[in-house]
Amino acid sequence: MGKPSPTPYTGPEVQTPETIEAMRIAGRIAAQAMAEAAKLIAPGVTTDELDRVAHAYMCDHGAYPSTLGYRGFPKSLCTSVNEVICHGIPDSTVLRDGDIINLDVTAYIGGVHGDNNATYLVGDVDDESRLLVERTRESLDRAIKAVKPGRQINVIGRVIESYAKRFGYGVVRDFTGHGINSSFHSGLIIPHYDSPHATTVIQPGMTFTIEPMLTLGTHDYDMWDDGWTVVTKDRRRTAQFEHTLVVTESGTEILTLP
């Protein structure tokens, strides 16, 4: 299903007002599809049911689920439970009381993509996991506030990593934020740690995602045989939040708000 890989993006990272307006629509649909699926989250629900709801919402609103067929990915969103860092594939897995689950939804409409994710609590969740989720969301909020034209991309990872270190959390390094526009992944890399290589200067009109993945233990990971599902090497829990942003003259506009 799907092509082996998409055609590499060769266009600019700074987008036209028309592209940005189209991305507002895509982002809004992605955010609302995620919110609709999240309404079902409860003990006893399968991750396949969440996929079904998000898929139907996007199709009903004229969008295509960007993940469906992407490099062969078989479903319309990613469902990453507990120790799954990212790219969990929806299936017959049943959510249990005390789980945490990340939903990652991307919508394609009008020739552009909108990408977001969030981690949700299932039933009665222990304090350690609940705090991890709250602080991961806070790390994204802080990173968004740090984005200003003229700064380098590495300011994003510096803010996230310094905040995560206060709690002894790991910061996943090998999976990053990315440029997004007419391409799902444009080639622009947004590390969530302080990378000396992330020296690209932020400019108004750039569009990209920030999506920190914080862990209770190590940032090292294993990959399942399905070629997608990424789990923490120590099998401790992990949380993630993501927005698609456009850089403005003074900061950012979040494009993935329902």
PDB file of C-alpha atoms in Angstrom:
ATOM      1  CA  MET A   1       0.000   0.000   0.000  1.00  0.00           C
ATOM      2  CA  GLY A   2       1.447   3.346  -0.975  1.00  0.00           C
ATOM      3  CA  LYS A   3       4.665   4.183  -2.728  1.00  0.00           C
ATOM      4  CA  PRO A   4       7.961   3.036  -1.138  1.00  0.00           C
ATOM      5  CA  SER A   5       8.689   6.686  -0.341  1.00  0.00           C
ATOM      6  CA  PRO A   6       7.362  10.100  -1.366  1.00  0.00           C
ATOM      7  CA  THR A   7       9.149  12.334  -3.849  1.00  0.00           C
ATOM      8  CA  PRO A   8      11.654  14.474  -1.884  1.00  0.00           C
ATOM      9  CA  TYR A   9      10.555  18.074  -1.307  1.00  0.00           C
ATOM     10  CA  THR A  10      12.729  20.632  -3.081  1.00  0.00           C
ATOM     11  CA  GLY A  11      10.691  23.802  -2.517  1.00  0.00           C
ATOM     12  CA  PRO A  12      11.240  26.633  -0.029  1.00  0.00           C
ATOM     13  CA  GLU A  13      10.684  26.388   3.735  1.00  0.00           C
ATOM     14  CA  VAL A  14       9.042  29.855   3.679  1.00  0.00           C
ATOM     15  CA  GLN A  15       5.492  29.473   2.357  1.00  0.00           C
ATOM     16  CA  THR A  16       3.203  31.804   0.418  1.00  0.00           C
ATOM     17  CA  PRO A  17       0.141  33.341   2.114  1.00  0.00           C
ATOM     18  CA  GLU A  18      -2.020  31.044  -0.051  1.00  0.00           C
ATOM     19  CA  THR A  19      -0.229  27.918   1.171  1.00  0.00           C
ATOM     20  CA  ILE A  20      -0.465  29.086   4.784  1.00  0.00           C
ATOM     21  CA  GLU A  21      -4.205  29.716   4.429  1.00  0.00           C
ATOM     22  CA  ALA A  22      -4.666  26.210   2.992  1.00  0.00           C
ATOM     23  CA  MET A  23      -2.651  24.829   5.927  1.00  0.00           C
ATOM     24  CA  ARG A  24      -5.010  26.547   8.367  1.00  0.00           C
ATOM     25  CA  ILE A  25      -7.819  24.460   6.902  1.00  0.00           C
ATOM     26  CA  ALA A  26      -5.807  21.226   6.940  1.00  0.00           C
ATOM     27  CA  GLY A  27      -4.610  21.901  10.476  1.00  0.00           C
ATOM     28  CA  ARG A  28      -8.091  22.595  11.760  1.00  0.00           C
ATOM     29  CA  ILE A  29      -9.444  19.357  10.260  1.00  0.00           C
ATOM     30  CA  ALA A  30      -6.561  17.339  11.714  1.00  0.00           C
ATOM     31  CA  ALA A  31      -7.111  18.860  15.147  1.00  0.00           C
ATOM     32  CA  GLN A  32     -10.860  18.232  15.067  1.00  0.00           C
ATOM     33  CA  ALA A  33     -10.408  14.652  13.801  1.00  0.00           C
ATOM     34  CA  MET A  34      -8.070  13.989  16.721  1.00  0.00           C
ATOM     35  CA  ALA A  35     -10.544  15.546  19.158  1.00  0.00           C
ATOM     36  CA  GLU A  36     -13.390  13.399  17.781  1.00  0.00           C
ATOM     37  CA  ALA A  37     -11.346  10.208  18.152  1.00  0.00           C
ATOM     38  CA  ALA A  38     -10.236  11.245  21.654  1.00  0.00           C
ATOM     39  CA  LYS A  39     -13.879  11.410  22.793  1.00  0.00           C
ATOM     40  CA  LEU A  40     -13.956   7.606  22.570  1.00  0.00           C
ATOM     41  CA  ILE A  41     -10.867   7.035  24.733  1.00  0.00           C
ATOM     42  CA  ALA A  42     -11.876   4.816  27.653  1.00  0.00           C
ATOM     43  CA  PRO A  43     -11.019   1.402  29.099  1.00  0.00           C
ATOM     44  CA  GLY A  44     -12.307  -1.345  26.787  1.00  0.00           C
ATOM     45  CA  VAL A  45     -12.024   0.640  23.540  1.00  0.00           C
ATOM     46  CA  THR A  46      -9.725  -0.664  20.792  1.00  0.00           C
ATOM     47  CA  THR A  47      -7.210   1.486  18.956  1.00  0.00           C
ATOM     48  CA  ASP A  48      -8.891   0.377  15.706  1.00  0.00           C
ATOM     49  CA  GLU A  49     -12.068   2.160  16.848  1.00  0.00           C
ATOM     50  CA  LEU A  50     -10.118   5.398  17.300  1.00  0.00           C
ATOM     51  CA  ASP A  51      -8.674   4.997  13.808  1.00  0.00           C
ATOM     52  CA  ARG A  52     -12.159   4.481  12.370  1.00  0.00           C
ATOM     53  CA  VAL A  53     -13.494   7.714  13.896  1.00  0.00           C
ATOM     54  CA  ALA A  54     -10.546   9.889  12.796  1.00  0.00           C
ATOM     55  CA  HIS A  55     -10.634   8.382   9.293  1.00  0.00           C
ATOM     56  CA  ALA A  56     -14.360   9.052   8.923  1.00  0.00           C
ATOM     57  CA  TYR A  57     -14.033  12.632  10.189  1.00  0.00           C
ATOM     58  CA  MET A  58     -11.275  13.508   7.724  1.00  0.00           C
ATOM     59  CA  CYS A  59     -13.076  11.909   4.774  1.00  0.00           C
ATOM     60  CA  ASP A  60     -16.371  13.582   5.719  1.00  0.00           C
ATOM     61  CA  HIS A  61     -14.593  16.951   5.622  1.00  0.00           C
ATOM     62  CA  GLY A  62     -12.935  16.417   2.250  1.00  0.00           C
ATOM     63  CA  ALA A  63      -9.494  15.535   3.600  1.00  0.00           C
ATOM     64  CA  TYR A  64      -7.291  12.462   3.144  1.00  0.00           C
ATOM     65  CA  PRO A  65      -5.471  10.888   6.130  1.00  0.00           C
ATOM     66  CA  SER A  66      -1.823  11.671   5.348  1.00  0.00           C
ATOM     67  CA  THR A  67      -0.501   8.542   7.100  1.00  0.00           C
ATOM     68  CA  LEU A  68      -2.704   6.097   5.152  1.00  0.00           C
ATOM     69  CA  GLY A  69      -0.338   4.453   2.675  1.00  0.00           C
ATOM     70  CA  TYR A  70       2.568   6.760   3.597  1.00  0.00           C
ATOM     71  CA  ARG A  71       5.675   4.602   3.073  1.00  0.00           C
ATOM     72  CA  GLY A  72       3.251   1.691   3.437  1.00  0.00           C
ATOM     73  CA  PHE A  73       1.749   2.736   6.804  1.00  0.00           C
ATOM     74  CA  PRO A  74      -1.602   0.887   6.935  1.00  0.00           C
ATOM     75  CA  LYS A  75      -3.832   3.169   9.036  1.00  0.00           C
ATOM     76  CA  SER A  76      -5.237   6.709   9.211  1.00  0.00           C
ATOM     77  CA  LEU A  77      -3.607   7.771  12.489  1.00  0.00           C
ATOM     78  CA  CYS A  78      -0.940   6.567  14.909  1.00  0.00           C
ATOM     79  CA  THR A  79      -1.971   5.191  18.314  1.00  0.00           C
ATOM     80  CA  SER A  80       0.986   4.929  20.703  1.00  0.00           C
ATOM     81  CA  VAL A  81       0.198   3.360  24.092  1.00  0.00           C
ATOM     82  CA  ASN A  82       2.339   3.550  27.262  1.00  0.00           C
ATOM     83  CA  GLU A  83       5.929   2.624  26.271  1.00  0.00           C
ATOM     84  CA  VAL A  84       5.323   3.250  22.543  1.00  0.00           C
ATOM     85  CA  ILE A  85       7.211   6.445  21.647  1.00  0.00           C
ATOM     86  CA  CYS A  86       5.573   6.965  18.257  1.00  0.00           C
ATOM     87  CA  HIS A  87       4.106   5.367  15.109  1.00  0.00           C
ATOM     88  CA  GLY A  88       1.978   2.751  16.878  1.00  0.00           C
ATOM     89  CA  ILE A  89      -0.377   1.050  14.399  1.00  0.00           C
ATOM     90  CA  PRO A  90      -4.076   0.851  15.345  1.00  0.00           C
ATOM     91  CA  ASP A  91      -5.287  -2.738  15.738  1.00  0.00           C
ATOM     92  CA  SER A  92      -7.322  -4.893  18.122  1.00  0.00           C
ATOM     93  CA  THR A  93      -5.378  -3.633  21.164  1.00  0.00           C
ATOM     94  CA  VAL A  94      -7.839  -2.861  23.979  1.00  0.00           C
ATOM     95  CA  LEU A  95      -7.174   0.195  26.155  1.00  0.00           C
ATOM     96  CA  ARG A  96      -6.961  -0.563  29.872  1.00  0.00           C
ATOM     97  CA  ASP A  97      -7.641   1.569  32.912  1.00  0.00           C
ATOM     98  CA  GLY A  98      -4.412   3.427  33.765  1.00  0.00           C
ATOM     99  CA  ASP A  99      -2.982   3.478  30.238  1.00  0.00           C
ATOM    100  CA  ILE A 100      -1.812   6.596  28.445  1.00  0.00           C
ATOM    101  CA  ILE A 101      -2.247   6.878  24.678  1.00  0.00           C
ATOM    102  CA  ASN A 102      -0.951   9.283  22.057  1.00  0.00           C
ATOM    103  CA  LEU A 103      -3.073  10.022  18.999  1.00  0.00           C
ATOM    104  CA  ASP A 104      -1.180  11.444  15.995  1.00  0.00           C
ATOM    105  CA  VAL A 105      -3.389  12.726  13.182  1.00  0.00           C
ATOM    106  CA  THR A 106      -2.394  14.395   9.901  1.00  0.00           C
ATOM    107  CA  ALA A 107      -4.892  15.638   7.319  1.00  0.00           C
ATOM    108  CA  TYR A 108      -4.199  16.388   3.640  1.00  0.00           C
ATOM    109  CA  ILE A 109      -6.526  18.798   1.846  1.00  0.00           C
ATOM    110  CA  GLY A 110      -6.033  21.635  -0.634  1.00  0.00           C
ATOM    111  CA  GLY A 111      -2.598  20.280  -1.535  1.00  0.00           C
ATOM    112  CA  VAL A 112      -1.135  20.692   1.984  1.00  0.00           C
ATOM    113  CA  HIS A 113      -0.847  18.826   5.288  1.00  0.00           C
ATOM    114  CA  GLY A 114      -1.761  19.656   8.902  1.00  0.00           C
ATOM    115  CA  ASP A 115      -0.154  17.474  11.588  1.00  0.00           C
ATOM    116  CA  ASN A 116      -0.840  17.247  15.341  1.00  0.00           C
ATOM    117  CA  ASN A 117      -0.769  14.825  18.222  1.00  0.00           C
ATOM    118  CA  ALA A 118      -1.576  14.668  21.917  1.00  0.00           C
ATOM    119  CA  THR A 119      -1.323  12.186  24.785  1.00  0.00           C
ATOM    120  CA  TYR A 120      -4.475  11.264  26.689  1.00  0.00           C
ATOM    121  CA  LEU A 121      -5.193   9.519  30.001  1.00  0.00           C
ATOM    122  CA  VAL A 122      -7.268   6.317  30.013  1.00  0.00           C
ATOM    123  CA  GLY A 123      -9.365   6.079  33.155  1.00  0.00           C
ATOM    124  CA  ASP A 124      -7.523   6.413  36.467  1.00  0.00           C
ATOM    125  CA  VAL A 125      -3.836   7.037  35.711  1.00  0.00           C
ATOM    126  CA  ASP A 126      -0.973   7.021  38.255  1.00  0.00           C
ATOM    127  CA  ASP A 127       0.594  10.339  39.286  1.00  0.00           C
ATOM    128  CA  GLU A 128       3.969   9.636  37.651  1.00  0.00           C
ATOM    129  CA  SER A 129       2.354   9.101  34.244  1.00  0.00           C
ATOM    130  CA  ARG A 130      -0.062  12.016  34.666  1.00  0.00           C
ATOM    131  CA  LEU A 131       2.795  14.402  35.493  1.00  0.00           C
ATOM    132  CA  LEU A 132       4.804  13.132  32.512  1.00  0.00           C
ATOM    133  CA  VAL A 133       1.861  13.952  30.234  1.00  0.00           C
ATOM    134  CA  GLU A 134       1.313  17.414  31.763  1.00  0.00           C
ATOM    135  CA  ARG A 135       4.996  18.303  31.588  1.00  0.00           C
ATOM    136  CA  THR A 136       5.370  17.083  28.008  1.00  0.00           C
ATOM    137  CA  ARG A 137       2.523  19.400  27.017  1.00  0.00           C
ATOM    138  CA  GLU A 138       4.232  22.213  28.938  1.00  0.00           C
ATOM    139  CA  SER A 139       7.534  21.535  27.118  1.00  0.00           C
ATOM    140  CA  LEU A 140       5.740  22.038  23.787  1.00  0.00           C
ATOM    141  CA  ASP A 141       4.121  25.269  25.015  1.00  0.00           C
ATOM    142  CA  ARG A 142       7.501  26.603  26.139  1.00  0.00           C
ATOM    143  CA  ALA A 143       9.151  25.653  22.857  1.00  0.00           C
ATOM    144  CA  ILE A 144       6.440  27.416  20.838  1.00  0.00           C
ATOM    145  CA  LYS A 145       6.965  30.596  22.890  1.00  0.00           C
ATOM    146  CA  ALA A 146      10.714  30.438  22.120  1.00  0.00           C
ATOM    147  CA  VAL A 147      10.194  30.550  18.332  1.00  0.00           C
ATOM    148  CA  LYS A 148      11.048  34.012  17.020  1.00  0.00           C
ATOM    149  CA  PRO A 149      12.348  35.184  13.630  1.00  0.00           C
ATOM    150  CA  GLY A 150      16.128  35.560  13.668  1.00  0.00           C
ATOM    151  CA  ARG A 151      16.722  32.815  16.221  1.00  0.00           C
ATOM    152  CA  GLN A 152      18.195  29.457  15.251  1.00  0.00           C
ATOM    153  CA  ILE A 153      16.106  26.269  15.181  1.00  0.00           C
ATOM    154  CA  ASN A 154      18.172  24.848  18.070  1.00  0.00           C
ATOM    155  CA  VAL A 155      16.484  27.250  20.505  1.00  0.00           C
ATOM    156  CA  ILE A 156      13.492  24.873  20.337  1.00  0.00           C
ATOM    157  CA  GLY A 157      15.421  21.817  21.504  1.00  0.00           C
ATOM    158  CA  ARG A 158      17.354  23.832  24.088  1.00  0.00           C
ATOM    159  CA  VAL A 159      14.119  24.927  25.776  1.00  0.00           C
ATOM    160  CA  ILE A 160      12.589  21.423  25.713  1.00  0.00           C
ATOM    161  CA  GLU A 161      15.708  19.648  26.948  1.00  0.00           C
ATOM    162  CA  SER A 162      16.425  22.096  29.764  1.00  0.00           C
ATOM    163  CA  TYR A 163      12.833  21.783  31.012  1.00  0.00           C
ATOM    164  CA  ALA A 164      12.792  17.962  30.760  1.00  0.00           C
ATOM    165  CA  LYS A 165      16.083  17.687  32.667  1.00  0.00           C
ATOM    166  CA  ARG A 166      14.479  19.344  35.692  1.00  0.00           C
ATOM    167  CA  PHE A 167      12.413  16.174  36.161  1.00  0.00           C
ATOM    168  CA  GLY A 168      15.002  13.624  35.031  1.00  0.00           C
ATOM    169  CA  TYR A 169      13.091  12.797  31.860  1.00  0.00           C
ATOM    170  CA  GLY A 170      14.689  11.442  28.725  1.00  0.00           C
ATOM    171  CA  VAL A 171      14.282  13.413  25.492  1.00  0.00           C
ATOM    172  CA  VAL A 172      13.933  11.254  22.375  1.00  0.00           C
ATOM    173  CA  ARG A 173      16.560  12.324  19.852  1.00  0.00           C
ATOM    174  CA  ASP A 174      16.116  10.203  16.729  1.00  0.00           C
ATOM    175  CA  PHE A 175      12.515  11.251  16.028  1.00  0.00           C
ATOM    176  CA  THR A 176      12.046  14.959  15.485  1.00  0.00           C
ATOM    177  CA  GLY A 177       9.755  17.735  14.374  1.00  0.00           C
ATOM    178  CA  HIS A 178       9.835  18.549  10.676  1.00  0.00           C
ATOM    179  CA  GLY A 179       9.055  21.029   7.978  1.00  0.00           C
ATOM    180  CA  ILE A 180       5.561  20.569   6.568  1.00  0.00           C
ATOM    181  CA  ASN A 181       3.647  22.196   3.700  1.00  0.00           C
ATOM    182  CA  SER A 182       2.695  20.560   0.400  1.00  0.00           C
ATOM    183  CA  SER A 183       5.043  17.828   1.634  1.00  0.00           C
ATOM    184  CA  PHE A 184       4.316  15.786   4.791  1.00  0.00           C
ATOM    185  CA  HIS A 185       8.032  16.003   5.695  1.00  0.00           C
ATOM    186  CA  SER A 186       9.915  18.724   3.842  1.00  0.00           C
ATOM    187  CA  GLY A 187      13.441  17.882   4.955  1.00  0.00           C
ATOM    188  CA  LEU A 188      13.723  20.604   7.611  1.00  0.00           C
ATOM    189  CA  ILE A 189      14.590  18.889  10.927  1.00  0.00           C
ATOM    190  CA  ILE A 190      13.415  20.236  14.312  1.00  0.00           C
ATOM    191  CA  PRO A 191      15.396  18.459  17.081  1.00  0.00           C
ATOM    192  CA  HIS A 192      13.901  18.392  20.580  1.00  0.00           C
ATOM    193  CA  TYR A 193      17.326  18.473  22.236  1.00  0.00           C
ATOM    194  CA  ASP A 194      20.003  21.169  22.012  1.00  0.00           C
ATOM    195  CA  SER A 195      21.659  20.200  18.732  1.00  0.00           C
ATOM    196  CA  PRO A 196      24.709  22.201  17.601  1.00  0.00           C
ATOM    197  CA  HIS A 197      23.800  21.294  14.005  1.00  0.00           C
ATOM    198  CA  ALA A 198      20.327  22.913  14.050  1.00  0.00           C
ATOM    199  CA  THR A 199      21.592  26.324  12.976  1.00  0.00           C
ATOM    200  CA  THR A 200      18.905  27.151  10.387  1.00  0.00           C
ATOM    201  CA  VAL A 201      17.659  30.669  11.094  1.00  0.00           C
ATOM    202  CA  ILE A 202      13.918  30.940  11.740  1.00  0.00           C
ATOM    203  CA  GLN A 203      12.122  33.190   9.222  1.00  0.00           C
ATOM    204  CA  PRO A 204       8.550  34.494   8.952  1.00  0.00           C
ATOM    205  CA  GLY A 205       6.453  32.193   6.779  1.00  0.00           C
ATOM    206  CA  MET A 206       8.292  28.986   7.722  1.00  0.00           C
ATOM    207  CA  THR A 207       5.943  26.112   8.550  1.00  0.00           C
ATOM    208  CA  PHE A 208       7.017  23.170  10.714  1.00  0.00           C
ATOM    209  CA  THR A 209       6.001  20.899  13.572  1.00  0.00           C
ATOM    210  CA  ILE A 210       7.314  20.754  17.123  1.00  0.00           C
ATOM    211  CA  GLU A 211       6.524  17.397  18.764  1.00  0.00           C
ATOM    212  CA  PRO A 212       8.605  16.617  21.889  1.00  0.00           C
ATOM    213  CA  MET A 213       8.710  13.012  23.080  1.00  0.00           C
ATOM    214  CA  LEU A 214       9.682  12.748  26.766  1.00  0.00           C
ATOM    215  CA  THR A 215      10.310   9.495  28.638  1.00  0.00           C
ATOM    216  CA  LEU A 216      10.362   8.415  32.288  1.00  0.00           C
ATOM    217  CA  GLY A 217      13.666   6.640  31.649  1.00  0.00           C
ATOM    218  CA  THR A 218      16.042   6.271  28.728  1.00  0.00           C
ATOM    219  CA  HIS A 219      15.642   7.983  25.364  1.00  0.00           C
ATOM    220  CA  ASP A 220      17.014   4.845  23.690  1.00  0.00           C
ATOM    221  CA  TYR A 221      14.499   2.753  21.767  1.00  0.00           C
ATOM    222  CA  ASP A 222      13.739  -0.511  20.003  1.00  0.00           C
ATOM    223  CA  MET A 223      11.794  -0.905  16.745  1.00  0.00           C
ATOM    224  CA  TRP A 224       9.197  -3.631  16.383  1.00  0.00           C
ATOM    225  CA  ASP A 225       9.324  -6.041  13.462  1.00  0.00           C
ATOM    226  CA  ASP A 226       6.462  -4.127  11.802  1.00  0.00           C
ATOM    227  CA  GLY A 227       9.039  -1.470  10.878  1.00  0.00           C
ATOM    228  CA  TRP A 228       6.987   1.312  12.499  1.00  0.00           C
ATOM    229  CA  THR A 229       6.306   0.867  16.202  1.00  0.00           C
ATOM    230  CA  VAL A 230       9.023   2.524  18.311  1.00  0.00           C
ATOM    231  CA  VAL A 231       9.202   1.596  22.027  1.00  0.00           C
ATOM    232  CA  THR A 232      11.455   2.761  24.850  1.00  0.00           C
ATOM    233  CA  LYS A 233      14.346   0.359  25.385  1.00  0.00           C
ATOM    234  CA  ASP A 234      13.589   0.140  29.115  1.00  0.00           C
ATOM    235  CA  ARG A 235       9.816  -0.156  28.397  1.00  0.00           C
ATOM    236  CA  ARG A 236       9.064   2.800  30.652  1.00  0.00           C
ATOM    237  CA  ARG A 237       6.326   5.211  29.635  1.00  0.00           C
ATOM    238  CA  THR A 238       6.616   8.098  27.220  1.00  0.00           C
ATOM    239  CA  ALA A 239       4.406  11.035  26.193  1.00  0.00           C
ATOM    240  CA  GLN A 240       4.278  13.349  23.184  1.00  0.00           C
ATOM    241  CA  PHE A 241       2.475  16.513  22.023  1.00  0.00           C
ATOM    242  CA  GLU A 242       2.616  18.201  18.613  1.00  0.00           C
ATOM    243  CA  HIS A 243       1.404  21.269  16.767  1.00  0.00           C
ATOM    244  CA  THR A 244       1.967  22.546  13.235  1.00  0.00           C
ATOM    245  CA  LEU A 245       3.111  26.196  13.313  1.00  0.00           C
ATOM    246  CA  VAL A 246       3.687  29.077  10.954  1.00  0.00           C
ATOM    247  CA  VAL A 247       6.292  31.646  11.989  1.00  0.00           C
ATOM    248  CA  THR A 248       4.945  35.208  12.119  1.00  0.00           C
ATOM    249  CA  GLU A 249       6.788  38.537  12.380  1.00  0.00           C
ATOM    250  CA  SER A 250       6.559  38.387  16.190  1.00  0.00           C
ATOM    251  CA  GLY A 251       6.394  34.673  16.999  1.00  0.00           C
ATOM    252  CA  THR A 252       4.098  31.888  15.791  1.00  0.00           C
ATOM    253  CA  GLU A 253       0.558  31.006  14.869  1.00  0.00           C
ATOM    254  CA  ILE A 254      -0.595  27.476  15.773  1.00  0.00           C
ATOM    255  CA  LEU A 255      -2.301  25.984  12.723  1.00  0.00           C
ATOM    256  CA  THR A 256      -3.630  22.833  14.466  1.00  0.00           C
ATOM    257  CA  LEU A 257      -6.273  24.184  16.807  1.00  0.00           C
ATOM    258  CA  PRO A 258      -9.770  22.654  16.647  1.00  0.00           C
TER     259      PRO A 258
END
